[in-house]
Tab-separated table of C-alpha atoms and ligand atoms in Angstrom:
chain	number	residue	atom	x	y	z
Y	299	MET	CA	-25.346	-53.739	140.783
Y	300	ILE	CA	-22.266	-55.820	141.478
Y	301	SER	CA	-20.457	-56.762	138.314
Y	302	HIS	CA	-19.852	-60.427	137.497
Y	303	ILE	CA	-17.014	-59.708	135.110
Y	304	LEU	CA	-14.218	-60.131	137.648
Y	305	PRO	CA	-15.572	-63.224	139.454
Y	306	GLU	CA	-16.286	-64.854	136.100
Y	307	ALA	CA	-12.748	-64.229	134.875
Y	308	ARG	CA	-11.373	-65.588	138.163
Y	309	ARG	CA	-13.489	-68.699	137.902
Y	310	PHE	CA	-12.546	-69.259	134.265
Y	311	GLU	CA	-8.805	-68.938	134.763
Y	312	GLU	CA	-8.948	-71.128	137.858
Y	313	GLU	CA	-10.859	-73.895	136.086
Y	314	GLU	CA	-9.167	-73.756	132.717
Y	315	GLY	CA	-5.743	-72.283	133.553
Y	316	ASN	CA	-5.021	-75.011	136.072
Y	317	LYS	CA	-5.286	-77.564	133.258
Y	318	ILE	CA	-2.085	-76.172	131.722
Y	319	SER	CA	0.857	-78.065	133.190
Y	320	SER	CA	4.111	-76.305	134.009
Y	321	GLU	CA	5.863	-78.406	131.311
Y	322	GLU	CA	3.720	-76.654	128.692
Y	323	ARG	CA	5.164	-73.279	129.691
Y	324	PRO	CA	8.629	-71.754	129.783
Y	325	LEU	CA	10.519	-72.700	132.952
Y	326	PHE	CA	11.183	-69.214	134.313
Y	327	HIS	CA	9.601	-66.694	131.919
Y	328	LEU	CA	6.153	-65.502	132.938
Y	329	THR	CA	3.247	-66.488	130.671
Y	330	PRO	CA	-0.450	-65.705	131.274
Y	331	LYS	CA	-2.333	-68.171	133.400
Y	332	ILE	CA	-4.418	-68.828	130.285
Y	333	GLY	CA	-5.253	-66.955	127.074
Y	334	TRP	CA	-3.733	-63.691	125.938
Y	335	MET	CA	-1.073	-61.493	127.589
Y	336	ASN	CA	0.541	-58.247	126.457
Y	337	ASP	CA	2.305	-55.481	128.418
Y	338	PRO	CA	3.739	-55.930	131.899
Y	339	ASN	CA	1.861	-53.760	134.417
Y	340	GLY	CA	2.205	-52.853	138.091
Y	341	PHE	CA	5.769	-54.188	138.362
Y	342	SER	CA	6.519	-53.474	142.022
Y	343	GLN	CA	7.749	-54.815	145.335
Y	344	TYR	CA	5.063	-55.074	147.988
Y	345	ASN	CA	4.815	-57.027	151.261
Y	346	GLY	CA	7.858	-59.179	150.600
Y	347	TYR	CA	7.032	-60.139	146.996
Y	348	TYR	CA	7.689	-58.870	143.529
Y	349	HIS	CA	4.324	-58.289	141.859
Y	350	LEU	CA	3.942	-58.460	138.120
Y	351	PHE	CA	0.552	-57.792	136.542
Y	352	TYR	CA	-0.137	-58.057	132.843
Y	353	GLN	CA	-2.551	-56.988	130.143
Y	354	TYR	CA	-4.798	-60.015	130.026
Y	355	TYR	CA	-7.710	-61.525	128.174
Y	356	PRO	CA	-8.171	-65.001	129.616
Y	357	TYR	CA	-10.876	-66.326	127.290
Y	358	THR	CA	-8.992	-66.564	123.983
Y	359	LYS	CA	-5.434	-66.225	122.697
Y	360	LYS	CA	-6.393	-62.898	121.104
Y	361	TRP	CA	-6.454	-59.381	122.516
Y	362	GLY	CA	-9.863	-58.521	124.021
Y	363	PRO	CA	-11.353	-56.267	126.725
Y	364	MET	CA	-8.363	-55.868	128.991
Y	365	HIS	CA	-8.147	-57.290	132.513
Y	366	TRP	CA	-5.045	-57.297	134.702
Y	367	GLY	CA	-3.609	-60.779	135.286
Y	368	HIS	CA	-1.421	-61.123	138.366
Y	369	ALA	CA	1.607	-63.111	139.505
Y	370	ILE	CA	4.043	-62.831	142.395
Y	371	SER	CA	7.570	-64.031	142.963
Y	372	LYS	CA	10.346	-63.908	145.538
Y	373	ASP	CA	13.147	-64.221	142.973
Y	374	LEU	CA	11.635	-62.956	139.670
Y	375	LEU	CA	12.052	-66.458	138.211
Y	376	ARG	CA	9.576	-68.706	140.052
Y	377	TRP	CA	6.164	-67.150	139.491
Y	378	GLU	CA	3.009	-67.970	141.373
Y	379	TYR	CA	-0.339	-66.928	139.899
Y	380	LEU	CA	-2.807	-64.879	141.902
Y	381	PRO	CA	-6.388	-64.295	140.717
Y	382	VAL	CA	-7.148	-61.657	138.074
Y	383	ALA	CA	-6.691	-58.326	139.855
Y	384	ILE	CA	-8.988	-55.971	137.951
Y	385	ALA	CA	-11.528	-56.284	135.154
Y	386	PRO	CA	-13.387	-53.793	132.926
Y	387	ASP	CA	-16.387	-53.359	135.183
Y	388	THR	CA	-16.890	-49.663	136.038
Y	389	ASN	CA	-17.973	-46.638	133.989
Y	390	PRO	CA	-14.510	-45.144	133.327
Y	391	ASP	CA	-13.007	-48.507	132.305
Y	392	ALA	CA	-15.980	-50.297	130.735
Y	393	GLY	CA	-13.950	-50.858	127.538
Y	394	GLY	CA	-10.848	-52.158	129.283
Y	395	CYS	CA	-8.219	-51.647	131.968
Y	396	PHE	CA	-5.190	-50.698	129.904
Y	397	SER	CA	-1.584	-50.576	131.039
Y	398	GLY	CA	-0.344	-48.966	134.219
Y	399	SER	CA	1.851	-49.386	137.249
Y	400	ALA	CA	1.828	-49.748	141.046
Y	401	VAL	CA	3.350	-48.425	144.263
Y	402	ALA	CA	3.226	-49.367	147.944
Y	403	MET	CA	1.390	-46.822	150.127
Y	404	ASP	CA	2.269	-45.680	153.648
Y	405	ASP	CA	-0.945	-47.134	155.064
Y	406	GLY	CA	0.108	-50.593	153.902
Y	407	THR	CA	-2.090	-50.754	150.797
Y	408	HIS	CA	-1.000	-51.343	147.206
Y	409	LEU	CA	-2.055	-48.676	144.721
Y	410	LEU	CA	-2.601	-49.535	141.049
Y	411	MET	CA	-2.720	-46.735	138.501
Y	412	TYR	CA	-4.043	-47.732	135.091
Y	413	THR	CA	-5.754	-46.372	132.009
Y	414	GLY	CA	-9.501	-46.810	131.885
Y	415	VAL	CA	-10.890	-46.882	128.355
Y	416	VAL	CA	-14.407	-46.376	127.083
Y	417	LYS	CA	-15.467	-47.162	123.545
Y	418	THR	CA	-16.736	-44.297	121.443
Y	419	ASP	CA	-17.604	-43.867	117.807
Y	420	ASP	CA	-16.341	-40.285	117.748
Y	421	ILE	CA	-13.893	-40.938	114.923
Y	422	ASP	CA	-14.569	-44.481	113.885
Y	423	ASN	CA	-16.028	-47.227	115.967
Y	424	ASP	CA	-12.690	-48.568	117.048
Y	425	THR	CA	-11.733	-45.647	119.253
Y	426	PHE	CA	-11.427	-45.369	123.027
Y	427	ILE	CA	-11.539	-42.335	125.286
Y	428	GLN	CA	-8.685	-42.792	127.750
Y	429	THR	CA	-8.308	-41.553	131.346
Y	430	GLN	CA	-6.108	-42.470	134.304
Y	431	CYS	CA	-7.718	-44.432	137.140
Y	432	LEU	CA	-6.792	-46.019	140.481
Y	433	ALA	CA	-7.490	-49.258	142.344
Y	434	ILE	CA	-6.475	-49.950	145.929
Y	435	GLY	CA	-5.765	-53.381	147.333
Y	436	ASP	CA	-3.960	-55.746	149.648
Y	437	GLY	CA	-1.802	-57.546	147.074
Y	438	LYS	CA	-4.641	-59.859	145.982
Y	439	ASP	CA	-8.001	-58.083	145.945
Y	440	TYR	CA	-8.379	-54.577	144.584
Y	441	THR	CA	-11.199	-52.030	144.725
Y	442	LYS	CA	-11.585	-49.361	142.095
Y	443	TYR	CA	-11.370	-45.837	143.505
Y	444	GLU	CA	-14.781	-44.179	143.487
Y	445	GLY	CA	-13.234	-40.860	142.413
Y	446	ASN	CA	-12.041	-42.348	139.072
Y	447	PRO	CA	-10.810	-41.028	136.756
Y	448	VAL	CA	-8.118	-39.082	138.611
Y	449	ILE	CA	-6.531	-37.636	135.479
Y	450	ASP	CA	-8.323	-36.826	132.254
Y	451	ILE	CA	-7.571	-34.680	129.274
Y	452	ASN	CA	-9.111	-31.607	130.939
Y	453	GLY	CA	-6.442	-29.725	132.797
Y	454	ILE	CA	-3.650	-30.481	130.374
Y	455	PRO	CA	-2.601	-28.205	127.512
Y	456	GLU	CA	-4.781	-28.140	124.440
Y	457	GLY	CA	-3.848	-29.978	121.298
Y	458	LEU	CA	-3.361	-33.410	122.879
Y	459	SER	CA	-5.401	-36.419	121.871
Y	460	LYS	CA	-7.950	-37.865	124.295
Y	461	TYR	CA	-7.882	-41.087	122.298
Y	462	ASP	CA	-4.161	-41.639	122.877
Y	463	PHE	CA	-3.483	-40.823	126.497
Y	464	ARG	CA	-2.412	-43.866	128.442
Y	465	ASP	CA	-0.025	-46.103	130.387
Y	466	PRO	CA	0.705	-44.107	133.572
Y	467	LYS	CA	3.990	-45.009	135.283
Y	468	ILE	CA	3.769	-43.951	138.919
Y	469	TRP	CA	6.646	-43.667	141.401
Y	470	ARG	CA	7.398	-42.085	144.734
Y	471	GLU	CA	10.023	-39.464	145.407
Y	472	LYS	CA	12.271	-39.620	148.478
Y	473	ASP	CA	9.938	-37.231	150.335
Y	474	GLY	CA	7.045	-39.640	149.801
Y	475	THR	CA	5.221	-37.533	147.190
Y	476	PHE	CA	4.117	-39.084	143.917
Y	477	ARG	CA	4.948	-38.509	140.267
Y	478	CYS	CA	3.777	-40.129	137.092
Y	479	VAL	CA	4.478	-40.004	133.393
Y	480	VAL	CA	1.751	-40.762	130.848
Y	481	GLY	CA	2.145	-41.488	127.135
Y	482	GLY	CA	0.297	-39.405	124.617
Y	483	CYS	CA	0.376	-37.556	121.349
Y	484	THR	CA	-0.865	-34.374	119.772
Y	485	THR	CA	-4.082	-34.382	117.777
Y	486	ASP	CA	-1.868	-34.674	114.681
Y	487	ARG	CA	-0.201	-37.709	116.319
Y	488	LYS	CA	3.210	-36.523	117.413
Y	489	GLY	CA	4.413	-38.424	120.496
Y	490	ARG	CA	4.414	-36.653	123.871
Y	491	ILE	CA	5.291	-37.688	127.432
Y	492	LEU	CA	3.235	-35.914	130.094
Y	493	TYR	CA	4.487	-35.376	133.620
Y	494	PHE	CA	2.257	-35.091	136.720
Y	495	ARG	CA	2.683	-34.749	140.485
Y	496	SER	CA	0.606	-35.566	143.537
Y	497	ASN	CA	0.965	-35.333	147.316
Y	498	ASP	CA	-1.220	-38.312	148.122
Y	499	GLY	CA	-1.455	-40.398	144.907
Y	500	PHE	CA	-5.117	-39.453	144.432
Y	501	LYS	CA	-5.204	-35.784	143.531
Y	502	TRP	CA	-2.985	-35.071	140.544
Y	503	GLU	CA	-1.673	-31.920	138.986
Y	504	PHE	CA	-0.198	-31.549	135.482
Y	505	ILE	CA	3.359	-30.192	135.527
Y	506	SER	CA	4.797	-30.293	132.036
Y	507	ILE	CA	5.361	-32.017	128.765
Y	508	LEU	CA	8.499	-33.894	129.743
Y	509	THR	CA	9.562	-34.413	126.159
Y	510	GLY	CA	8.079	-35.041	122.763
Y	511	ASN	CA	8.692	-35.629	119.146
Y	512	ASP	CA	8.416	-33.689	115.885
Y	513	GLY	CA	6.891	-36.659	114.082
Y	514	SER	CA	10.167	-38.233	112.949
Y	515	LEU	CA	9.906	-41.030	115.522
Y	516	GLY	CA	6.554	-42.718	115.099
Y	517	THR	CA	3.205	-41.460	116.329
Y	518	MET	CA	1.836	-42.151	119.824
Y	519	TRP	CA	4.518	-42.925	122.462
Y	520	GLU	CA	3.265	-45.802	124.589
Y	521	CYS	CA	4.375	-47.188	127.953
Y	522	PRO	CA	6.760	-44.495	129.201
Y	523	ASP	CA	9.065	-44.957	132.158
Y	524	PHE	CA	11.387	-42.330	133.612
Y	525	PHE	CA	14.071	-42.662	136.294
Y	526	GLU	CA	17.506	-41.630	137.425
Y	527	LEU	CA	20.281	-44.183	137.059
Y	528	ASP	CA	24.016	-43.839	137.632
Y	529	GLY	CA	23.930	-40.069	137.307
Y	530	LYS	CA	21.781	-39.907	134.161
Y	531	TYR	CA	18.038	-39.732	133.557
Y	532	VAL	CA	16.604	-42.494	131.442
Y	533	LEU	CA	13.378	-42.312	129.466
Y	534	LEU	CA	12.041	-45.572	128.085
Y	535	THR	CA	9.099	-45.485	125.712
Y	536	SER	CA	7.559	-47.519	122.916
Y	537	PRO	CA	6.628	-45.413	119.876
Y	538	GLN	CA	4.047	-46.736	117.437
Y	539	ASP	CA	4.161	-46.541	113.635
Y	540	VAL	CA	7.880	-45.870	113.269
Y	541	MET	CA	9.196	-45.587	109.747
Y	542	MET	CA	12.340	-47.584	108.987
Y	543	ASN	CA	15.576	-45.608	108.905
Y	544	ASP	CA	19.235	-46.399	109.571
Y	545	ARG	CA	18.746	-46.364	113.360
Y	546	HIS	CA	15.216	-47.688	113.859
Y	547	PHE	CA	13.148	-50.637	112.747
Y	548	SER	CA	9.683	-49.927	111.441
Y	549	GLY	CA	6.512	-50.605	113.377
Y	550	ASN	CA	6.276	-50.671	117.167
Y	551	ILE	CA	9.702	-50.261	118.725
Y	552	THR	CA	11.138	-49.444	122.145
Y	553	ILE	CA	13.737	-46.741	122.623
Y	554	ALA	CA	15.860	-45.552	125.534
Y	555	LYS	CA	16.817	-41.886	125.756
Y	556	LEU	CA	19.507	-40.761	128.163
Y	557	GLY	CA	19.928	-37.202	129.324
Y	558	THR	CA	19.499	-34.692	132.112
Y	559	PHE	CA	16.386	-33.482	133.881
Y	560	ASP	CA	15.450	-29.919	134.722
Y	561	GLU	CA	13.314	-30.742	137.736
Y	562	GLU	CA	12.054	-27.234	138.247
Y	563	LYS	CA	10.583	-26.950	134.756
Y	564	GLY	CA	9.866	-30.649	134.386
Y	565	ILE	CA	11.820	-30.881	131.139
Y	566	PHE	CA	14.004	-33.778	130.001
Y	567	HIS	CA	17.046	-32.802	127.920
Y	568	GLU	CA	18.082	-35.630	125.674
Y	569	GLU	CA	21.762	-36.411	125.149
Y	570	SER	CA	21.591	-39.768	123.400
Y	571	GLU	CA	19.191	-42.400	122.164
Y	572	GLN	CA	19.611	-46.122	121.685
Y	573	LEU	CA	17.600	-49.210	120.876
Y	574	PRO	CA	17.845	-51.276	124.045
Y	575	ASP	CA	16.930	-54.438	122.171
Y	576	ILE	CA	17.513	-55.476	118.564
Y	577	GLY	CA	15.444	-58.659	118.598
Y	578	ILE	CA	12.062	-59.318	117.023
Y	579	ASP	CA	10.043	-59.663	120.227
Y	580	PHE	CA	10.481	-56.810	122.645
Y	581	TYR	CA	8.006	-54.095	123.608
Y	582	ALA	CA	6.429	-52.089	126.429
Y	583	THR	CA	9.226	-52.020	129.024
Y	584	GLN	CA	8.535	-51.328	132.695
Y	585	THR	CA	11.017	-50.987	135.558
Y	586	LEU	CA	10.990	-51.029	139.330
Y	587	LEU	CA	13.485	-49.778	141.868
Y	588	ALA	CA	14.083	-52.778	144.116
Y	589	GLU	CA	14.554	-52.395	147.855
Y	590	ASP	CA	18.174	-53.495	147.379
Y	591	GLY	CA	18.767	-50.549	145.021
Y	592	ARG	CA	18.661	-52.384	141.685
Y	593	ARG	CA	16.746	-50.887	138.758
Y	594	ILE	CA	15.083	-53.966	137.243
Y	595	MET	CA	13.329	-53.995	133.882
Y	596	THR	CA	10.765	-56.305	132.383
Y	597	ALA	CA	9.047	-56.142	128.977
Y	598	TRP	CA	6.628	-58.009	126.778
Y	599	MET	CA	8.674	-60.573	124.811
Y	600	GLN	CA	6.475	-60.113	121.796
Y	601	ASN	CA	5.660	-57.301	119.432
Y	602	TRP	CA	2.435	-56.201	117.784
Y	603	ASP	CA	4.101	-56.436	114.377
Y	604	SER	CA	5.393	-59.961	114.698
Y	605	ILE	CA	2.755	-61.882	116.568
Y	606	VAL	CA	3.211	-65.564	115.871
Y	607	TYR	CA	0.179	-67.387	117.099
Y	608	THR	CA	1.200	-70.423	119.036
Y	609	GLU	CA	0.391	-73.979	118.179
Y	610	LYS	CA	-3.270	-74.885	118.630
Y	611	ASP	CA	-2.751	-77.056	121.678
Y	612	ILE	CA	-0.858	-74.363	123.614
Y	613	ARG	CA	-3.460	-72.420	125.560
Y	614	TRP	CA	-1.376	-69.348	126.459
Y	615	PHE	CA	-0.031	-66.522	124.323
Y	616	GLY	CA	2.666	-64.025	125.343
Y	617	GLN	CA	5.736	-64.091	127.587
Y	618	MET	CA	7.763	-61.554	129.537
Y	619	ILE	CA	11.543	-61.213	129.072
Y	620	VAL	CA	13.862	-62.472	131.773
Y	621	PRO	CA	13.993	-59.511	134.197
Y	622	ARG	CA	17.133	-57.442	133.676
Y	623	GLU	CA	19.300	-55.281	135.894
Y	624	LEU	CA	19.980	-51.929	134.299
Y	625	SER	CA	23.030	-49.714	134.569
Y	626	VAL	CA	24.451	-46.724	132.712
Y	627	ARG	CA	28.094	-46.711	131.682
Y	628	ASP	CA	29.797	-44.227	129.357
Y	629	GLY	CA	26.461	-42.699	128.456
Y	630	LYS	CA	24.944	-46.057	127.455
Y	631	LEU	CA	22.246	-48.228	128.963
Y	632	TYR	CA	23.387	-51.783	129.821
Y	633	GLN	CA	21.230	-54.795	130.662
Y	634	GLN	CA	22.179	-57.962	132.541
Y	635	PRO	CA	19.858	-60.851	133.352
Y	636	ILE	CA	18.970	-60.629	137.055
Y	637	ARG	CA	21.702	-62.212	139.167
Y	638	GLU	CA	19.164	-64.656	140.681
Y	639	LEU	CA	19.413	-66.583	137.392
Y	640	GLU	CA	22.871	-67.777	138.444
Y	641	THR	CA	21.294	-69.856	141.226
Y	642	MET	CA	19.661	-71.968	138.490
Y	643	ARG	CA	22.961	-72.840	136.802
Y	644	LYS	CA	23.775	-76.565	136.852
Y	645	ASP	CA	26.279	-78.923	135.206
Y	646	PRO	CA	28.857	-76.519	133.773
Y	647	VAL	CA	30.556	-77.357	130.485
Y	648	ILE	CA	33.600	-75.169	129.987
Y	649	ARG	CA	35.702	-75.279	126.820
Y	650	LYS	CA	38.519	-72.885	125.988
Y	651	ASN	CA	40.277	-72.050	122.710
Y	652	VAL	CA	38.173	-74.249	120.461
Y	653	LEU	CA	39.009	-73.752	116.799
Y	654	ILE	CA	35.927	-73.469	114.594
Y	655	ASP	CA	36.611	-73.964	110.887
Y	656	ASP	CA	33.634	-76.146	110.026
Y	657	ARG	CA	30.273	-77.013	111.643
Y	658	ILE	CA	31.074	-78.341	115.081
Y	659	ARG	CA	29.072	-79.717	117.988
Y	660	LEU	CA	30.566	-79.824	121.445
Y	661	ASP	CA	30.013	-82.625	123.950
Y	662	GLY	CA	27.466	-81.653	126.572
Y	663	VAL	CA	26.446	-78.480	124.726
Y	664	SER	CA	22.748	-78.815	123.896
Y	665	GLY	CA	19.383	-78.095	125.513
Y	666	ARG	CA	16.458	-75.680	125.520
Y	667	THR	CA	16.821	-74.268	129.037
Y	668	ILE	CA	20.401	-73.076	129.182
Y	669	ASP	CA	22.659	-70.140	129.992
Y	670	MET	CA	25.653	-70.145	127.642
Y	671	THR	CA	28.348	-67.553	127.120
Y	672	VAL	CA	30.411	-67.724	123.925
Y	673	ASN	CA	33.472	-65.543	123.350
Y	674	ILE	CA	34.310	-65.410	119.658
Y	675	ARG	CA	37.573	-64.114	118.175
Y	676	PRO	CA	39.591	-64.529	114.974
Y	677	GLU	CA	42.371	-67.132	114.997
Y	678	SER	CA	44.567	-64.503	113.345
Y	679	GLU	CA	43.725	-61.075	111.973
Y	680	ASN	CA	40.580	-61.154	109.802
Y	681	SER	CA	40.663	-64.967	109.764
Y	682	TYR	CA	36.882	-65.345	109.671
Y	683	ARG	CA	34.095	-63.514	107.853
Y	684	LYS	CA	31.025	-64.993	109.406
Y	685	PHE	CA	30.234	-66.930	112.565
Y	686	GLU	CA	27.023	-68.821	113.214
Y	687	ILE	CA	25.573	-70.461	116.308
Y	688	ARG	CA	22.535	-72.635	115.712
Y	689	VAL	CA	20.214	-73.406	118.604
Y	690	ALA	CA	17.009	-75.448	118.881
Y	691	GLU	CA	18.446	-77.550	116.076
Y	692	ASP	CA	17.494	-80.934	114.663
Y	693	GLU	CA	17.595	-82.403	111.181
Y	694	ASP	CA	14.986	-80.011	109.795
Y	695	ARG	CA	14.944	-77.004	112.045
Y	696	TYR	CA	17.266	-74.458	113.595
Y	697	THR	CA	17.490	-70.852	114.719
Y	698	SER	CA	20.634	-68.877	113.846
Y	699	LEU	CA	22.646	-66.256	115.660
Y	700	ILE	CA	25.082	-64.812	113.142
Y	701	PHE	CA	27.928	-62.371	113.597
Y	702	ARG	CA	29.774	-60.760	110.669
Y	703	PRO	CA	32.886	-58.951	111.914
Y	704	ARG	CA	33.401	-56.920	108.744
Y	705	GLY	CA	29.798	-55.878	108.509
Y	706	LYS	CA	29.942	-55.361	112.286
Y	707	ASN	CA	26.475	-56.754	112.520
Y	708	PHE	CA	24.573	-59.292	114.538
Y	709	GLU	CA	21.708	-61.208	112.992
Y	710	PHE	CA	18.968	-63.238	114.616
Y	711	ASN	CA	17.221	-65.549	112.175
Y	712	ARG	CA	14.361	-67.960	112.935
Y	713	THR	CA	13.286	-68.544	109.323
Y	714	HIS	CA	13.998	-72.278	109.712
Y	715	SER	CA	12.681	-72.625	113.249
Y	716	GLY	CA	9.653	-74.627	112.110
Y	717	THR	CA	7.304	-71.686	111.746
Y	718	ARG	CA	4.362	-71.799	109.358
Y	719	ARG	CA	3.788	-68.043	109.637
Y	720	ALA	CA	5.139	-65.385	107.277
Y	721	VAL	CA	5.756	-62.599	109.778
Y	722	ILE	CA	9.233	-61.149	110.153
Y	723	HIS	CA	11.768	-63.817	111.135
Y	724	MET	CA	15.091	-62.008	110.721
Y	725	ARG	CA	16.642	-58.972	112.390
Y	726	LYS	CA	20.072	-57.546	111.653
Y	727	TYR	CA	21.659	-54.588	113.404
Y	728	SER	CA	25.117	-53.135	113.861
Y	729	VAL	CA	26.805	-54.039	117.136
Y	730	PRO	CA	29.886	-52.851	118.945
Y	731	GLU	CA	32.782	-55.266	118.365
Y	732	ASN	CA	36.492	-55.181	118.683
Y	733	GLY	CA	38.650	-56.515	115.825
Y	734	GLY	CA	36.392	-59.519	115.283
Y	735	GLU	CA	35.895	-60.225	118.999
Y	736	ILE	CA	32.429	-60.422	120.452
Y	737	LYS	CA	30.864	-61.934	123.553
Y	738	LEU	CA	27.378	-63.440	123.462
Y	739	ARG	CA	25.475	-64.635	126.517
Y	740	ILE	CA	22.573	-66.726	125.295
Y	741	ILE	CA	19.602	-67.589	127.511
Y	742	LEU	CA	17.246	-70.264	126.208
Y	743	ASP	CA	13.993	-71.074	127.967
Y	744	ARG	CA	11.960	-73.545	125.894
Y	745	TYR	CA	10.226	-70.974	123.638
Y	746	SER	CA	12.646	-68.062	123.613
Y	747	VAL	CA	16.178	-66.979	122.756
Y	748	GLU	CA	17.611	-63.932	124.514
Y	749	VAL	CA	21.110	-62.742	123.679
Y	750	PHE	CA	23.150	-60.316	125.797
Y	751	ILE	CA	25.847	-58.875	123.571
Y	752	ASN	CA	29.149	-57.663	125.090
Y	753	ASP	CA	28.050	-57.797	128.720
Y	754	GLY	CA	24.647	-56.330	127.987
Y	755	GLU	CA	25.580	-53.375	125.802
Y	756	MET	CA	22.759	-54.576	123.601
Y	757	THR	CA	20.243	-57.395	123.730
Y	758	SER	CA	18.184	-59.415	121.264
Y	759	SER	CA	14.936	-60.973	122.530
Y	760	ASN	CA	13.061	-63.468	120.432
Y	761	VAL	CA	10.349	-66.080	120.599
Y	762	ILE	CA	10.712	-69.442	118.857
Y	763	MET	CA	7.914	-71.984	118.834
Y	764	THR	CA	10.136	-74.862	117.666
Y	765	ASP	CA	9.141	-78.253	119.037
Y	766	LEU	CA	11.095	-78.897	122.235
Y	767	SER	CA	12.593	-82.095	120.814
Y	768	ALA	CA	14.896	-79.875	118.695
Y	769	ASN	CA	17.577	-79.192	121.269
Y	770	GLY	CA	20.874	-79.282	119.354
Y	771	ILE	CA	23.484	-76.530	119.296
Y	772	SER	CA	26.227	-76.139	116.689
Y	773	PHE	CA	28.964	-73.659	115.822
Y	774	TRP	CA	30.199	-72.767	112.354
Y	775	ALA	CA	32.644	-70.278	110.874
Y	776	GLU	CA	33.371	-69.124	107.391
Y	777	GLY	CA	37.131	-68.999	107.860
Y	778	ARG	CA	38.817	-69.732	111.166
Y	779	ALA	CA	37.567	-68.490	114.504
Y	780	VAL	CA	38.398	-69.435	118.065
Y	781	ILE	CA	35.815	-69.631	120.833
Y	782	ASP	CA	35.528	-70.094	124.590
Y	783	VAL	CA	32.243	-71.607	125.753
Y	784	GLU	CA	30.757	-71.670	129.227
Y	785	LYS	CA	27.448	-73.446	129.310
Y	786	TYR	CA	25.046	-74.308	132.127
Y	787	ASP	CA	21.726	-76.093	132.223
Y	788	LEU	CA	19.106	-74.054	134.002
Y	789	SER	CA	16.787	-75.711	136.497
Y	790	PHE	CA	15.194	-75.150	139.891
Y	791	ASP	CA	16.202	-78.560	141.293
M	969	LIG	C1	0.966	-51.293	124.396
M	969	LIG	C2	-0.508	-50.989	124.565
M	969	LIG	C3	-0.689	-49.904	125.596
M	969	LIG	C4	-2.090	-50.165	126.071
M	969	LIG	C5	-2.173	-51.649	126.033
M	969	LIG	C6	-3.540	-52.172	125.693
M	969	LIG	O1	1.250	-52.561	123.971
M	969	LIG	O2	-1.065	-50.629	123.315
M	969	LIG	O3	-0.472	-48.608	125.114
M	969	LIG	O4	-2.284	-49.630	127.354
M	969	LIG	O5	-1.242	-52.088	125.077
M	969	LIG	O6	-3.598	-53.549	125.870
């Protein structure tokens, strides 16, 4: 019997999604066509387009049986929706098509690798058995592989959980063969990353446990990604259930580990770990290696622990971050917004050596779709203790970016952004600074604030649902600080 689940979802998003005007969405951040979106999936370059799929439930703004939504772009900023790519409509994925990835094949097809889940009441009735599955397509329509699943828990070492075994990230080696990493955990819930190889993308063999955790960093490790960059190997993963300590926030977080890779044994040797992002809304990263050599990362600009349901009349939920170019310098991962963003810069306002000793607004510096770099420094040694930039400001509402040179910390605070929800609204974390000097590049796109600190040494990604009429920006210092500001409006015109 042919399933109606996919055609129904396509019809629904076409009829209802097209009612959402582009003004009701961010300008250049991807949102779902309609309904709910979580992780980015299948981020790849294929037939002249970037493809970005997403965990998708079109019918409500809540998580539900997962489909894969689909969008394409030439520049990673202007997104065009394609119809839902896959839906939970076969035996191995009857409960949902969870996260996964994509590669271009030599025969010209596009291969999706995803986690198929099937509901079971083995433990409690909210549990899924998880296996890795494939779908093959032409960039628009995809057919599930009849040999699914291609990887299941049989054939991998004992002691791993079949209920937490998901999010395959597939890539091709230079010789054309395939590898993938899959997130998992032991039956007593210690995070593991599993490493597999294949000659053709269809028949897979387990190689090794790439790396894992003793239980001190959360439980299940979701959404792994693994690649070489600037002479180091980088592992990105999103651990669940992390307990707060002096380096990690609690809940669902994303970490980057840098190290070396013993290819023969399939073992990653960690040298350092960092939080790539210190904002409230950042999770489930995925990268691609672009044809021009750039390693580009996207992520869900949201987090399971801080979901702020949008206003009733907004019919989408969830955004992706602005795609970022990654690099490794001095053993650290750096992120820069993709360079294509510079083509959107209009109407520069450039001010140098502005003394801030009170709350100050600058002519021409306002807006909700902007790219603004602010260099902050003391007027004389230790001459300021706290610096604040308010964005999305009006008489009642504002969102603060605060830097305290002595505390060496950066704070994002949306407590007064107009929210009526009591989820976390403030994040503070130590940042690299130099005698009170810090550089902040701030990207606003209607419903988000992304900050690139010190040329991308760290970032802070956050959603704000403040009414768009609040578009003021102000600067304030406790003490005396001096700033340079370079601000552009962002638009496609
Ligand atoms: C991460 C995640 C993935 C899973 C997907 C389900 O946010 O939990 O591990 O594949 O979301 O929607």
